[in-house]
Short mmCIF file of C-alpha atoms in Angstrom, two decimals:
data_model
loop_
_atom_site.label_atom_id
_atom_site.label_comp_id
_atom_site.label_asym_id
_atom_site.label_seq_id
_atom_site.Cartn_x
_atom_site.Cartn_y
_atom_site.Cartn_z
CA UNK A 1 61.27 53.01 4.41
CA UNK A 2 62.39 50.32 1.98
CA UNK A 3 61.41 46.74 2.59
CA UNK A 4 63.94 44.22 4.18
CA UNK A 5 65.57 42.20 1.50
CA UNK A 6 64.95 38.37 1.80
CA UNK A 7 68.59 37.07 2.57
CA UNK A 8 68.20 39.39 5.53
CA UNK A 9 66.14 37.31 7.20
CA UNK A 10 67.95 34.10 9.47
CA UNK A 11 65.69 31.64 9.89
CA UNK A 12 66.15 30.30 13.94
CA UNK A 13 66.97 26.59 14.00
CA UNK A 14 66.26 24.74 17.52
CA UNK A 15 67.97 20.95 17.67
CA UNK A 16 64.37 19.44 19.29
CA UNK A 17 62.63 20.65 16.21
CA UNK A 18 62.50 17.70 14.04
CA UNK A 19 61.96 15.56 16.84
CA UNK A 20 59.17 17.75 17.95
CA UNK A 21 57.58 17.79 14.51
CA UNK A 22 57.34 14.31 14.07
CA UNK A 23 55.13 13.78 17.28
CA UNK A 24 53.12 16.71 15.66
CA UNK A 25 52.78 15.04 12.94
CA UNK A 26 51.96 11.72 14.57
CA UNK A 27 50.02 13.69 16.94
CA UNK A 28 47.92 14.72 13.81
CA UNK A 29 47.65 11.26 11.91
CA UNK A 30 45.87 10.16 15.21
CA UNK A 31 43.37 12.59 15.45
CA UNK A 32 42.72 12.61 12.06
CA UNK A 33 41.27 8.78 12.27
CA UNK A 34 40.00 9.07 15.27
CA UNK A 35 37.86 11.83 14.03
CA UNK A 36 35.69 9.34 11.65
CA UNK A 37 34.18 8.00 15.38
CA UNK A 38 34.35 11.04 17.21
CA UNK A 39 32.97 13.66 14.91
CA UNK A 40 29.73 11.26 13.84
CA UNK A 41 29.87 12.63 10.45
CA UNK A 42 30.62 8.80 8.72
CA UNK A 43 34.08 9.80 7.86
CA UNK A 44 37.13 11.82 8.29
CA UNK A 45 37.33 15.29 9.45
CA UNK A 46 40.05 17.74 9.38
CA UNK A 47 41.88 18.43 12.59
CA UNK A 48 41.52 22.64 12.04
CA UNK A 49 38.89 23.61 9.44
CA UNK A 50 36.91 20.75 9.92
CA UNK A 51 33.37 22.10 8.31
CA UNK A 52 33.33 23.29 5.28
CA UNK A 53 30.75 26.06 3.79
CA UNK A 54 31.02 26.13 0.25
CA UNK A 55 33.22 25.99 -2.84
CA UNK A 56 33.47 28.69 -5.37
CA UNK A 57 34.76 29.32 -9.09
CA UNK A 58 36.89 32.35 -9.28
CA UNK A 59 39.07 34.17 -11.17
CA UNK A 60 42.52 35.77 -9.73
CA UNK A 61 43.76 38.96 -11.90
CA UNK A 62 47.41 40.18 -11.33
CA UNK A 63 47.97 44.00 -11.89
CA UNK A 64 50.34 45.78 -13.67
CA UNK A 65 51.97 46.38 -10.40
CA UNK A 66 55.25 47.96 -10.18
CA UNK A 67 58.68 48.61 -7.70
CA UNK A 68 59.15 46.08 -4.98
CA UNK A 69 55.21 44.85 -5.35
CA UNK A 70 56.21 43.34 -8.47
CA UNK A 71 57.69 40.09 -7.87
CA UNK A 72 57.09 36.67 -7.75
CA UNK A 73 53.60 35.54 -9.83
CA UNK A 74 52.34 39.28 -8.96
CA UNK A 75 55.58 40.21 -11.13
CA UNK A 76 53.42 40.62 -14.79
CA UNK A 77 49.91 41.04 -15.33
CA UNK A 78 47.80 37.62 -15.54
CA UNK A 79 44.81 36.02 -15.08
CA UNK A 80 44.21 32.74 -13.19
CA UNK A 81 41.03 30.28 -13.15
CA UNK A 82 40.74 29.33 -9.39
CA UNK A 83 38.50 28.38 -6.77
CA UNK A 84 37.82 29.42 -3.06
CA UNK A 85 36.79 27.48 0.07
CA UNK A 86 35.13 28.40 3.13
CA UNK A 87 35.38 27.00 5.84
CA UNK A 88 34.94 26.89 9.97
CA UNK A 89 38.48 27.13 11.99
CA UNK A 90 37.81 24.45 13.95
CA UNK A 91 38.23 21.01 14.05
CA UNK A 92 34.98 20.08 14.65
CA UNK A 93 31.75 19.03 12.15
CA UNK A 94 28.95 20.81 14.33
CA UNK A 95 25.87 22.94 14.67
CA UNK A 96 27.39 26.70 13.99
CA UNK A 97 26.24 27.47 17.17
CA UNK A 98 28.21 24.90 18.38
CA UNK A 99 31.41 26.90 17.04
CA UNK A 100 33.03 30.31 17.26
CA UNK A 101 33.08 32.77 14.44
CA UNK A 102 36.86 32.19 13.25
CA UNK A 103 36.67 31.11 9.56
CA UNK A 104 39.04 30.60 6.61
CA UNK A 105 39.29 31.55 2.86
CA UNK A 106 41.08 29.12 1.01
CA UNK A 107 42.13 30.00 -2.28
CA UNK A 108 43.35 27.93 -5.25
CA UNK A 109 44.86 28.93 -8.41
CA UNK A 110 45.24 26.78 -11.33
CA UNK A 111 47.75 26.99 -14.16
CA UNK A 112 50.83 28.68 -12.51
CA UNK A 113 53.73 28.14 -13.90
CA UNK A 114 56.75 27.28 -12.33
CA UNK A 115 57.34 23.81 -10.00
CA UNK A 116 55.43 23.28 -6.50
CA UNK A 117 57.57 23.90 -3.42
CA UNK A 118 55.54 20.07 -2.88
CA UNK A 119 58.25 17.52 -3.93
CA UNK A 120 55.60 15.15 -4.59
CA UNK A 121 53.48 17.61 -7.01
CA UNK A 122 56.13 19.58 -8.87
CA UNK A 123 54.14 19.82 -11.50
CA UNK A 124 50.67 20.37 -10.67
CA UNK A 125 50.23 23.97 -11.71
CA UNK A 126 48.71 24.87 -8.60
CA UNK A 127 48.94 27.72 -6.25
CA UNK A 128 47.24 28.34 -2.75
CA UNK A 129 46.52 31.10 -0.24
CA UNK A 130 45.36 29.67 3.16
CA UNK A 131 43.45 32.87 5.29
CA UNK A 132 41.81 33.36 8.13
CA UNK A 133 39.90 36.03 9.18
CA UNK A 134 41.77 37.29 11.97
CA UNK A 135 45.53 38.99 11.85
CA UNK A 136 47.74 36.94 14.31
CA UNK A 137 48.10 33.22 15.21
CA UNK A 138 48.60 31.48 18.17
CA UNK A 139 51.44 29.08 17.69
CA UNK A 140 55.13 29.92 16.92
CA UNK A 141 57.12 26.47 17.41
CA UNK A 142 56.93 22.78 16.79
CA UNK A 143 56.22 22.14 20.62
CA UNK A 144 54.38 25.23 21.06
CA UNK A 145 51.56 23.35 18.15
CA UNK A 146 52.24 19.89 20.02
CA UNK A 147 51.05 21.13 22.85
CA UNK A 148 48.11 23.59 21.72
CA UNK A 149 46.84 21.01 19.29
CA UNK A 150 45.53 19.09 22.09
CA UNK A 151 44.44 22.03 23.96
CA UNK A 152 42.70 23.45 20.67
CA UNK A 153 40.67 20.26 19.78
CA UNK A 154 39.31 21.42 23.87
CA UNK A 155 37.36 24.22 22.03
CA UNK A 156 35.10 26.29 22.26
CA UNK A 157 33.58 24.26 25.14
CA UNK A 158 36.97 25.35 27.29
CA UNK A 159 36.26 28.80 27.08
CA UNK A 160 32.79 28.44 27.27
CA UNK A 161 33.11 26.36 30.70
CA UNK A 162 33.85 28.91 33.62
CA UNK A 163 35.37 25.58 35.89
CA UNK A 164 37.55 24.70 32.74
CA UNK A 165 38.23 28.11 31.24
CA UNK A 166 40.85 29.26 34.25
CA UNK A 167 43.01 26.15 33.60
CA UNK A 168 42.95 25.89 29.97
CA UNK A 169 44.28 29.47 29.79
CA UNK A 170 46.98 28.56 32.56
CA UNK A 171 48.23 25.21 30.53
CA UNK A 172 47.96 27.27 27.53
CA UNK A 173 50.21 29.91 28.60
CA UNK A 174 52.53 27.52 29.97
CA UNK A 175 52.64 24.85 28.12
CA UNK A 176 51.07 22.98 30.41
CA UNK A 177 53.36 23.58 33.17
CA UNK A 178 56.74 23.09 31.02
CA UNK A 179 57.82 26.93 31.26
CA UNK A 180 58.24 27.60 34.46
CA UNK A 181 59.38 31.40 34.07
CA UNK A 182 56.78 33.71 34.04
CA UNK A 183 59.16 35.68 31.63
CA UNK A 184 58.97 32.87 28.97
CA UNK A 185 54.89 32.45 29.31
CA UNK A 186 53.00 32.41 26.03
CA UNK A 187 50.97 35.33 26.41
CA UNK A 188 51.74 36.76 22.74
CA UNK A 189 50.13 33.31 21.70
CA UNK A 190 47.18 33.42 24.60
CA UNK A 191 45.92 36.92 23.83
CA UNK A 192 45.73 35.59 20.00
CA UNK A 193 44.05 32.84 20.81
CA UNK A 194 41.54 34.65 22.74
CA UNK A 195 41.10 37.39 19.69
CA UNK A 196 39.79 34.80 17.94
CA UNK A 197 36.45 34.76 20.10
CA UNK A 198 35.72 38.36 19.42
CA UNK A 199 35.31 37.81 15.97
CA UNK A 200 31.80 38.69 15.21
CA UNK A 201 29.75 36.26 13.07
CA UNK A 202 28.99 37.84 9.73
CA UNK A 203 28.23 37.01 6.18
CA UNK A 204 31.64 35.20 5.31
CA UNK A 205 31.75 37.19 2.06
CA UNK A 206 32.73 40.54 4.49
CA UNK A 207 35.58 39.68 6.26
CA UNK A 208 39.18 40.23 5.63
CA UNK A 209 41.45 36.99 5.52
CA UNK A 210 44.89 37.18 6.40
CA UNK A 211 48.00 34.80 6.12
CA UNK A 212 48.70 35.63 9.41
CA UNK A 213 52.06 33.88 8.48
CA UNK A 214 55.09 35.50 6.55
CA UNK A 215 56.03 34.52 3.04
CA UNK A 216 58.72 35.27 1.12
CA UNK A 217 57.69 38.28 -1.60
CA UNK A 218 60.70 37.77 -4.32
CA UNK A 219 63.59 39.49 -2.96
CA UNK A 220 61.21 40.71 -0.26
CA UNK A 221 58.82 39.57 2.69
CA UNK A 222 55.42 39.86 3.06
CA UNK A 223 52.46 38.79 4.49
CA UNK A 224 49.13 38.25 2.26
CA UNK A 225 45.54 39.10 2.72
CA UNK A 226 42.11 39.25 0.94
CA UNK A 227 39.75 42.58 1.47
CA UNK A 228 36.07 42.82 -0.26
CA UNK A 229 35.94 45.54 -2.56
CA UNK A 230 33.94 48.46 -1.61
CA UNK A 231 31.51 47.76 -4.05
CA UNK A 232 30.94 44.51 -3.01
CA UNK A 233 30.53 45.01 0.31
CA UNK A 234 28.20 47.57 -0.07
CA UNK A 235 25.90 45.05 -2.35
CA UNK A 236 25.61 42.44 0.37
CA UNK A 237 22.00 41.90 1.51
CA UNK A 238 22.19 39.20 3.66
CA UNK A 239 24.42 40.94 6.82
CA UNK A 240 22.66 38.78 9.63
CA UNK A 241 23.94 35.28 10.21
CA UNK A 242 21.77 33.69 13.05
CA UNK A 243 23.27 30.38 14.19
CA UNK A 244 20.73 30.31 16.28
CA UNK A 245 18.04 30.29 14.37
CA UNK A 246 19.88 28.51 11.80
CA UNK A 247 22.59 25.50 12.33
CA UNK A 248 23.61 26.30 9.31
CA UNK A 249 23.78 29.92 9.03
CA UNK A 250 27.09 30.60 7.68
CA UNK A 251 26.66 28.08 4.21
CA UNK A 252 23.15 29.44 3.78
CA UNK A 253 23.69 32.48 3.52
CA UNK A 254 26.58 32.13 1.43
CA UNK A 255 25.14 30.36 -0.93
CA UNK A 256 22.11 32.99 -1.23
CA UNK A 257 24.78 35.91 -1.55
CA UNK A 258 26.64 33.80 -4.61
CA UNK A 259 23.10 32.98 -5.93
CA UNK A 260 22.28 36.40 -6.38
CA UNK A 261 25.16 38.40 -7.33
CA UNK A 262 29.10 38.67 -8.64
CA UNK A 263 31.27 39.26 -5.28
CA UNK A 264 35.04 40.43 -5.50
CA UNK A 265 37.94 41.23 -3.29
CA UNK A 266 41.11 42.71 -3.15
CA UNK A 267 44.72 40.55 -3.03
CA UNK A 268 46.91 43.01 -1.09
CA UNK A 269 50.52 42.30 0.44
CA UNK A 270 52.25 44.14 3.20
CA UNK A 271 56.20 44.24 2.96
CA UNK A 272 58.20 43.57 5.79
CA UNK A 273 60.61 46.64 6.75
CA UNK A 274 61.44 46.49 9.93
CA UNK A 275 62.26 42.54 11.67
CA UNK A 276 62.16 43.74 15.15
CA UNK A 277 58.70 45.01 14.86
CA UNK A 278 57.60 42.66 12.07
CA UNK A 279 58.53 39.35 13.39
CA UNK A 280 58.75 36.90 11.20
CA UNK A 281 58.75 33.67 13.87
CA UNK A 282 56.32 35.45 15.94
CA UNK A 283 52.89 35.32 14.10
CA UNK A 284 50.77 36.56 17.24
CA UNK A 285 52.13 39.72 16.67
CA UNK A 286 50.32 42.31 13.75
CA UNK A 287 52.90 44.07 11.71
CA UNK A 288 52.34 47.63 12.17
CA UNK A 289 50.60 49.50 9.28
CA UNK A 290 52.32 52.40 9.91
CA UNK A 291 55.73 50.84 9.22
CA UNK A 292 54.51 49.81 6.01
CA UNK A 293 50.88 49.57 4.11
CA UNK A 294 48.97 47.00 2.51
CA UNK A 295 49.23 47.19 -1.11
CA UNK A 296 46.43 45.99 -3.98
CA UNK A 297 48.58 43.65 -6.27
CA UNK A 298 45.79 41.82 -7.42
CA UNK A 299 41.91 40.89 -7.07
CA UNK A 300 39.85 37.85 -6.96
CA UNK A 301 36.44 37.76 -8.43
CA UNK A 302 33.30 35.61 -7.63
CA UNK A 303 31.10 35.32 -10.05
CA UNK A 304 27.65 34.68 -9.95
CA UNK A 305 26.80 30.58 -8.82
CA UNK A 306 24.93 28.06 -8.02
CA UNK A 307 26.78 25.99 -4.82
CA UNK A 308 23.52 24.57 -2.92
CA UNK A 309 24.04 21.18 -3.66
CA UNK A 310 25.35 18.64 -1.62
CA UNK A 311 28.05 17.67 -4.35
CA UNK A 312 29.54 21.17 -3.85
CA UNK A 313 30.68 20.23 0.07
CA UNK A 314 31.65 16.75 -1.24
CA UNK A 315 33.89 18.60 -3.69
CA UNK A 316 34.99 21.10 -1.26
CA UNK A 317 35.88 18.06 1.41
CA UNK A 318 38.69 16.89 -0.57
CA UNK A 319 39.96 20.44 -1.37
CA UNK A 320 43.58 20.51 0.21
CA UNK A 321 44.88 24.06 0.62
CA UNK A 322 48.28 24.42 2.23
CA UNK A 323 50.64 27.42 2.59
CA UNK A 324 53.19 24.79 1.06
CA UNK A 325 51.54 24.67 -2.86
CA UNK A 326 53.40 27.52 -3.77
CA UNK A 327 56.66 28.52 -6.03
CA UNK A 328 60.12 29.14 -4.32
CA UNK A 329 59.58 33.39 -4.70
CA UNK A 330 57.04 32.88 -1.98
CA UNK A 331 58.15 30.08 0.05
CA UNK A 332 56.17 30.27 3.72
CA UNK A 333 58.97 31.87 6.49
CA UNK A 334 59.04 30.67 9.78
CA UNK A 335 59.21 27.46 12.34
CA UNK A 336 55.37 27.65 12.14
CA UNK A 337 54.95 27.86 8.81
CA UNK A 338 57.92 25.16 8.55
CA UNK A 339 55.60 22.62 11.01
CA UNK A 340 52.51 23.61 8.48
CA UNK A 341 54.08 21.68 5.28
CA UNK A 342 54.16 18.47 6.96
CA UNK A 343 51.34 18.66 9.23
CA UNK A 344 48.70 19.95 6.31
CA UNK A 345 50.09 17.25 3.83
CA UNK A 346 50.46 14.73 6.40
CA UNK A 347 46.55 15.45 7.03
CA UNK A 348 45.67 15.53 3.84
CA UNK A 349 47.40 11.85 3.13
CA UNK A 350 45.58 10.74 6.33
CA UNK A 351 41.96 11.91 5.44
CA UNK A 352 41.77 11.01 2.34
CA UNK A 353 42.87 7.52 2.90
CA UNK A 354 40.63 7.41 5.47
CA UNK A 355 37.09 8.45 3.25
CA UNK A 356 38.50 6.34 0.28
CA UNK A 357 38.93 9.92 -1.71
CA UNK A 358 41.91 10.32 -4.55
CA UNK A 359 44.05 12.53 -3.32
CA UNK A 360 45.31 14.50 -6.29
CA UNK A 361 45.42 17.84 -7.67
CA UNK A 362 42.68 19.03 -10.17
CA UNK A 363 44.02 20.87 -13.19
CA UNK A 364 41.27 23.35 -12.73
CA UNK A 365 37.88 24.65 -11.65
CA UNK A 366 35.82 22.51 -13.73
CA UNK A 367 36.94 19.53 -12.23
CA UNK A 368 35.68 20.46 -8.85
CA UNK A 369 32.75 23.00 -9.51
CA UNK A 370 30.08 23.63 -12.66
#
């Protein structure tokens, strides 16, 4: 089955949603300051991937890849300096055991040419993939995020809480009360939410991270994900992360594993062929593999490091990775992903004014890690 071509897709345009995204956005700003009190930390934490667990030098190789694969910066073979950051999903700057096992895999690449999709960075050179390590997301529309923010910054004590856990899941799937149909309920967006607390805790160098949202792919969609290599994963000797024993279970074991050894994954795409069952404005719903396959286009290598030091997280704090540093071949598709560009630079403006941090883009990996 050939992939869907890009002007295929129509884009659905509601008239509430710039209204609704600027009280996201404003919704956002607010939480983002309020966090310097409220997380205890002395400054200001993110409002989603609040803790961070490490920043790494890498290097991203393109493959010779060919047919519909090769387009966009995976068009010709190349090789990119980068770096990747790890980090908790939540909002929150906390004991691990205090958080849930959802985790992201930010990557940056340095040097691509080409102007931002960022008006106010054409020329930065930089590229980023923002993963997760789960498949589907739970928020599809401006209001849908307005209202889930709030409801999000609840966790994980919501779910954890049998009094509070029954409500949260009924204002959750309907939107606190606005839908009134049972027809229109969220539960595409609860049941992803609630995948996201069977994600087992493990070394963070073994999971798979996915975009979860669509991208354009060229004359193509796709969504984008990273996979260890089999070699790597086999390599890994320290499986068992024990937040309980540990608060900080997840960073110290990473930063054993990239103490000890090289560590490399797989960049792999999956093209969209078939927009009924591939939604592109529906991200809690996984495209089926059987309609089309993920496909190696490229691979991102760790090599070995030293990140144990406390200037690592201070480096890694004023990362910014956003769906939105990207070229026009792989613009992000979607409301959701159309909410993310404001909201994640919005954040980023907000934060870093906040901690006194220059906000700018480094022109590559030595400026942020040795």
């Amino acid at each position: 089955m050939n992939p869907i071509r890009h002007e295929d897709y129509h884009p659905i345009e509601r008239p509430t949603y710039q209204q609704e995204l600027d009280e996201v956005v404003q919704q956002v700003a607010r939480r983002t300051h309020a966090s310097v009190e409220r997380q205890g930390v002395g400054r200001a934490v993110r409002t989603a991937h609040g803790k961070t667990y490490g920043l790494l030098k890498a290097t991203v190789t393109v493959g010779d890849n060919t047919g519909f694969y090769r387009q966009g910066i995976f068009a010709r073979p190349a090789v990119y300096d980068a770096v990747v950051r790890y980090s908790n999903g939540l909002g929150h700057h906390r004991p691990d055991h205090q958080l849930g096992a959802a985790c992201g895999m930010g990557v940056k690449l340095f040097g691509v040419p080409g102007p931002s999709l960022l008006d106010d960075e054409r020329d930065s050179g930089t590229f980023d993939l923002n993963l997760i390590n789960n498949e589907v997301f739970f928020a599809n529309t401006a209001y849908d995020y307005m209202v889930i923010e709030d409801l999000f910054a609840e966790l994980p004590e919501a779910l954890v809480n049998p009094a509070r856990r029954k409500t949260w899941m009924a204002e959750f799937l309907t939107r606190r009360g606005t839908l009134t149909d049972p027809g229109s309920w969220l539960w595409d967006e609860l049941l992803a939410m609630l995948s996201f607390t069977t994600v087992p805790r493990r070394n963070l160098l073994s999971y798979t991270y996915n975009s979860m949202g669509a991208f354009r792919y060229g004359d193509h969609i796709a969504k984008i994900r990273t996979v260890p290599t089999a070699a790597s994963l086999s390599a890994l000797t320290h499986q068992i992360v024990d937040v309980r024993a540990d608060n900080e279970a997840f960073r110290h074991t990473l930063v054993a594993e990239a103490a000890e050894r090289d560590h490399s994954f797989e960049l792999q795409v999956q093209l969209n062929t078939d927009l009924a069952r591939m939604p592109v404005d529906n991200t809690s719903v996984k495209w089926p593999e059987d309609l089309s396959p993920w496909v190696t286009v490229a691979r991102v290598d760790l090599p070995r490091q030293d990140i144990g030091g406390d200037d690592n997280l201070a480096a890694a704090d004023t990362t910014s990775i956003t769906p939105w540093r990207s070229r026009e071949e792989h613009r992000p598709l979607g409301e959701i992903q159309r909410v993310r560009q404001e909201v994640y630079r919005r954040s980023s403006i907000e934060r870093h004014r906040a901690n006194g941090q220059d906000r700018r883009e480094p022109a590559g990996s030595a400026e942020l890690v040795g």
